Amino acid sequence: MNNTVNRFSARKLCYAIGLSLLTLSTAHAAADLSRAKLAINKQGIKVWTYQLPDNPAFNYRATTVLNSSVTSVAAVILDTDDLVQWVPYVSAVNVIERNDATGSFIIRMQLDFPFPLQDRDVVIQGKISQASDGTVTIKNRAVSDSRVPVRHNVVRLTHYEGDWTLKPLGPAKTEVSTTGYGDPGGVIPLTVANMFVQQQPYQMLGRMKDYVKNSRYQNAQLSMIKDPYAKK
C-alpha cells in the first residue's frame, strides 16, 4: 500500500463533514427546492436559498462541477489536516474517533467568527457511503459527547445536519453539491447569518476548485471509494 493510500484511507477518513459551517436540517431540502431562489450564479458555482414557513433563517443548496475524479474530490474533503486552508472560518479539526471500515467518524470542528462575535464549535458524527453508480454521499449531524467538553468563550452548536453529494460525470468530472440550513447559534443578527448562508458555500466551492488540482489529490487512492471511471 503506497503513502497516498495510507494518507487518505486510514488517517483522513475522519473528516467527511458537510463543512457548510452554518448548516442544519437538510431533511427538508429536497422537498422545498421548488421555492428556492438563485442567490449566486458565477464562476461556475450556483447557490440557491429558500425559507421554511416556521423559520426565518435561509436554507440553501450549492453546487458546482469540478474537473477532477470523484476520488480526487473525496480526497480533498477527507484531508482533515488541510481543510483549514480552503474551508472559510474553520480554524481547527480534532478527530475524536473513526472507523475506516464502516466510514463512520466523530470529530470536533472549531469555527473562527469575526470579532466581536464569539467563535463556535460543533461535535459531528458522520457517515460516508457510495451508491452503485459511484455517487458518494457524506451525511453529518451534531451530537453530544462527554469526551468533548464545551470550551470557554466558544459557543457550542447543538443543532446541525449537513451533507455532501459527489456525483461522477466522467473520468475527470464530478458534480459537487451541498445542502443545509443556516443557524450559527448564539447571538448573531439574522441578516448576518443569512449572508453567511449564501457566501460561505460559494467561497468554499470556489476554493475547492483550486485546491483539488494539487497532485496529491489528483493521484490519491481511497480504499473506501471506488471510481467507476478508473482504468482497470
Short mmCIF file of C-alpha atoms in Angstrom, two decimals:
data_model
loop_
_atom_site.label_atom_id
_atom_site.label_comp_id
_atom_site.label_asym_id
_atom_site.label_seq_id
_atom_site.Cartn_x
_atom_site.Cartn_y
_atom_site.Cartn_z
CA MET A 1 0.00 0.00 0.00
CA ASN A 2 1.57 3.32 -1.02
CA ASN A 3 1.76 6.52 1.02
CA THR A 4 -1.18 8.11 -0.80
CA VAL A 5 -3.45 5.24 0.16
CA ASN A 6 -2.29 5.42 3.78
CA ARG A 7 -2.68 9.18 3.86
CA PHE A 8 -6.34 9.18 2.86
CA SER A 9 -7.83 5.78 3.62
CA ALA A 10 -6.78 5.47 7.26
CA ARG A 11 -5.69 8.79 8.71
CA LYS A 12 -8.05 11.04 6.78
CA LEU A 13 -11.42 9.34 6.77
CA CYS A 14 -12.36 11.22 9.90
CA TYR A 15 -13.46 14.44 8.18
CA ALA A 16 -16.23 13.81 5.66
CA ILE A 17 -18.30 16.60 7.16
CA GLY A 18 -20.83 18.80 5.40
CA LEU A 19 -18.39 21.66 6.00
CA SER A 20 -21.09 24.17 5.37
CA LEU A 21 -20.44 25.84 8.66
CA LEU A 22 -23.99 27.10 9.17
CA THR A 23 -25.97 24.10 8.01
CA LEU A 24 -28.82 22.28 9.71
CA SER A 25 -31.98 20.28 8.97
CA THR A 26 -31.25 19.04 5.45
CA ALA A 27 -34.20 16.65 5.55
CA HIS A 28 -36.41 19.47 4.29
CA ALA A 29 -34.09 20.49 1.45
CA ALA A 30 -35.34 18.29 -1.37
CA ALA A 31 -38.99 18.98 -0.63
CA ASP A 32 -38.53 22.75 -0.58
CA LEU A 33 -36.23 23.39 -3.54
CA SER A 34 -39.29 24.39 -5.57
CA ARG A 35 -39.38 27.63 -3.58
CA ALA A 36 -35.63 28.23 -3.85
CA LYS A 37 -34.24 31.47 -5.25
CA LEU A 38 -30.96 31.52 -7.19
CA ALA A 39 -28.91 33.85 -4.98
CA ILE A 40 -25.45 33.41 -6.57
CA ASN A 41 -24.54 32.25 -10.07
CA LYS A 42 -20.93 33.00 -11.01
CA GLN A 43 -17.60 31.28 -11.59
CA GLY A 44 -19.50 28.06 -12.32
CA ILE A 45 -20.97 27.97 -8.82
CA LYS A 46 -24.66 28.25 -8.01
CA VAL A 47 -26.18 28.89 -4.59
CA TRP A 48 -29.94 28.69 -4.05
CA THR A 49 -31.62 29.94 -0.89
CA TYR A 50 -35.14 29.49 0.45
CA GLN A 51 -37.09 29.71 3.68
CA LEU A 52 -39.34 27.33 5.55
CA PRO A 53 -42.63 28.71 6.92
CA ASP A 54 -41.64 28.09 10.55
CA ASN A 55 -38.12 29.54 10.44
CA PRO A 56 -36.80 32.99 9.37
CA ALA A 57 -33.28 31.77 8.50
CA PHE A 58 -32.39 30.68 4.99
CA ASN A 59 -31.90 27.15 3.76
CA TYR A 60 -29.51 26.70 0.85
CA ARG A 61 -28.24 24.39 -1.83
CA ALA A 62 -24.89 24.99 -3.53
CA THR A 63 -23.45 23.13 -6.49
CA THR A 64 -20.61 23.18 -9.00
CA VAL A 65 -18.76 20.85 -11.36
CA LEU A 66 -15.07 20.11 -10.80
CA ASN A 67 -12.71 18.84 -13.46
CA SER A 68 -11.49 16.02 -11.24
CA SER A 69 -12.46 12.45 -10.45
CA VAL A 70 -14.82 11.60 -7.64
CA THR A 71 -11.86 10.06 -5.80
CA SER A 72 -9.86 13.29 -6.00
CA VAL A 73 -12.77 15.37 -4.75
CA ALA A 74 -13.42 12.97 -1.87
CA ALA A 75 -9.70 13.04 -1.01
CA VAL A 76 -9.85 16.82 -0.54
CA ILE A 77 -12.86 16.55 1.78
CA LEU A 78 -11.26 13.76 3.80
CA ASP A 79 -7.97 15.59 4.32
CA THR A 80 -8.51 16.96 7.83
CA ASP A 81 -5.02 18.41 8.12
CA ASP A 82 -5.50 20.83 5.22
CA LEU A 83 -9.19 21.72 5.28
CA VAL A 84 -8.44 24.91 7.25
CA GLN A 85 -6.65 26.09 4.09
CA TRP A 86 -9.78 26.12 1.93
CA VAL A 87 -12.89 25.99 4.14
CA PRO A 88 -13.88 29.52 5.24
CA TYR A 89 -13.98 30.19 9.00
CA VAL A 90 -12.74 26.73 10.04
CA SER A 91 -9.73 27.09 12.32
CA ALA A 92 -9.26 23.58 13.76
CA VAL A 93 -10.46 19.98 13.46
CA ASN A 94 -9.92 17.33 16.13
CA VAL A 95 -10.57 13.65 15.49
CA ILE A 96 -12.45 12.02 18.37
CA GLU A 97 -12.94 8.57 16.83
CA ARG A 98 -13.19 6.90 13.45
CA ASN A 99 -13.95 3.54 11.90
CA ASP A 100 -12.34 3.28 8.48
CA ALA A 101 -14.10 0.01 7.68
CA THR A 102 -17.59 1.47 8.10
CA GLY A 103 -16.81 5.02 7.02
CA SER A 104 -18.07 6.49 10.31
CA PHE A 105 -16.43 9.12 12.48
CA ILE A 106 -16.81 11.72 15.22
CA ILE A 107 -14.90 14.99 15.05
CA ARG A 108 -14.83 18.40 16.70
CA MET A 109 -14.67 21.39 14.39
CA GLN A 110 -13.90 24.94 15.56
CA LEU A 111 -15.22 27.91 13.61
CA ASP A 112 -13.40 31.25 13.75
CA PHE A 113 -16.01 34.01 13.62
CA PRO A 114 -15.01 37.64 13.07
CA PHE A 115 -14.78 39.97 16.09
CA PRO A 116 -16.84 40.84 18.07
CA LEU A 117 -18.72 37.55 17.53
CA GLN A 118 -17.75 34.54 19.64
CA ASP A 119 -16.14 31.54 17.97
CA ARG A 120 -18.24 28.41 17.52
CA ASP A 121 -17.54 24.71 17.66
CA VAL A 122 -19.54 21.59 16.91
CA VAL A 123 -19.13 17.88 17.58
CA ILE A 124 -20.13 15.99 14.45
CA GLN A 125 -21.00 12.37 13.86
CA GLY A 126 -20.78 11.43 10.20
CA LYS A 127 -21.08 8.62 7.72
CA ILE A 128 -19.72 8.24 4.20
CA SER A 129 -21.35 5.88 1.69
CA GLN A 130 -21.26 5.17 -2.03
CA ALA A 131 -24.09 4.13 -4.36
CA SER A 132 -23.78 1.59 -7.14
CA ASP A 133 -23.42 4.38 -9.75
CA GLY A 134 -20.39 5.73 -7.90
CA THR A 135 -22.12 8.69 -6.22
CA VAL A 136 -20.57 9.44 -2.84
CA THR A 137 -22.76 10.79 -0.03
CA ILE A 138 -21.48 12.23 3.24
CA LYS A 139 -24.08 12.85 5.93
CA ASN A 140 -23.41 14.53 9.25
CA ARG A 141 -25.19 15.66 12.40
CA ALA A 142 -24.30 17.30 15.68
CA VAL A 143 -24.05 15.06 18.74
CA SER A 144 -23.21 15.41 22.41
CA ASP A 145 -20.03 13.66 23.51
CA SER A 146 -18.60 13.66 27.03
CA ARG A 147 -15.11 13.45 25.56
CA VAL A 148 -15.50 16.95 24.12
CA PRO A 149 -16.35 19.47 26.87
CA VAL A 150 -17.54 22.94 25.98
CA ARG A 151 -14.67 25.43 25.88
CA HIS A 152 -14.53 28.87 27.46
CA ASN A 153 -15.75 31.68 25.17
CA VAL A 154 -16.76 29.21 22.45
CA VAL A 155 -20.43 28.70 21.55
CA ARG A 156 -21.26 25.01 21.11
CA LEU A 157 -23.57 24.35 18.15
CA THR A 158 -26.00 21.60 19.12
CA HIS A 159 -28.31 21.63 16.09
CA TYR A 160 -26.51 20.69 12.90
CA GLU A 161 -27.07 18.48 9.90
CA GLY A 162 -25.29 18.77 6.58
CA ASP A 163 -24.29 16.75 3.57
CA TRP A 164 -22.12 16.44 0.51
CA THR A 165 -23.09 14.65 -2.69
CA LEU A 166 -20.31 13.83 -5.17
CA LYS A 167 -21.69 12.56 -8.47
CA PRO A 168 -19.15 11.26 -11.00
CA LEU A 169 -19.87 12.58 -14.51
CA GLY A 170 -16.79 11.19 -16.24
CA PRO A 171 -13.15 10.14 -15.69
CA ALA A 172 -12.24 13.69 -14.61
CA LYS A 173 -15.53 15.42 -13.91
CA THR A 174 -17.60 15.43 -10.72
CA GLU A 175 -20.75 17.31 -9.76
CA VAL A 176 -20.41 18.54 -6.19
CA SER A 177 -23.48 19.56 -4.17
CA THR A 178 -24.02 20.58 -0.56
CA THR A 179 -27.27 21.49 1.19
CA GLY A 180 -28.25 22.80 4.57
CA TYR A 181 -29.93 25.34 6.79
CA GLY A 182 -28.37 28.42 8.39
CA ASP A 183 -28.31 28.53 12.19
CA PRO A 184 -24.99 29.68 13.70
CA GLY A 185 -26.28 29.63 17.27
CA GLY A 186 -25.72 32.25 19.95
CA VAL A 187 -26.38 35.94 19.41
CA ILE A 188 -25.89 36.81 15.74
CA PRO A 189 -28.13 39.17 13.76
CA LEU A 190 -30.33 37.25 11.34
CA THR A 191 -29.13 39.38 8.42
CA VAL A 192 -25.52 38.39 9.17
CA ALA A 193 -26.44 34.70 9.48
CA ASN A 194 -28.29 34.76 6.18
CA MET A 195 -25.34 36.45 4.46
CA PHE A 196 -23.10 33.61 5.69
CA VAL A 197 -25.56 31.08 4.30
CA GLN A 198 -25.01 32.45 0.79
CA GLN A 199 -21.35 33.43 0.87
CA GLN A 200 -19.76 30.57 2.84
CA PRO A 201 -20.72 27.71 0.48
CA TYR A 202 -19.86 29.90 -2.53
CA GLN A 203 -16.41 30.69 -1.18
CA MET A 204 -15.88 27.09 -0.09
CA LEU A 205 -16.65 25.59 -3.50
CA GLY A 206 -14.54 28.23 -5.22
CA ARG A 207 -11.52 27.37 -3.10
CA MET A 208 -12.14 23.67 -3.60
CA LYS A 209 -11.91 24.16 -7.38
CA ASP A 210 -8.31 25.29 -6.97
CA TYR A 211 -7.32 23.04 -4.10
CA VAL A 212 -8.33 19.79 -5.80
CA LYS A 213 -5.72 20.48 -8.51
CA ASN A 214 -2.93 19.57 -6.07
CA SER A 215 -1.10 16.46 -7.30
CA ARG A 216 -1.58 14.61 -4.01
CA TYR A 217 -5.35 14.73 -4.57
CA GLN A 218 -5.19 14.07 -8.29
CA ASN A 219 -3.14 10.93 -7.61
CA ALA A 220 -5.00 9.86 -4.47
CA GLN A 221 -6.37 6.38 -3.94
CA LEU A 222 -9.09 5.76 -1.36
CA SER A 223 -9.89 2.33 -0.01
CA MET A 224 -13.49 3.35 0.76
CA ILE A 225 -14.21 4.95 -2.67
CA LYS A 226 -14.50 3.10 -5.98
CA ASP A 227 -14.13 5.33 -9.02
CA PRO A 228 -16.47 3.97 -11.74
CA TYR A 229 -14.30 5.59 -14.41
CA ALA A 230 -10.93 4.44 -13.10
CA LYS A 231 -8.82 2.43 -15.51
CA LYS A 232 -8.97 -1.28 -14.77
#
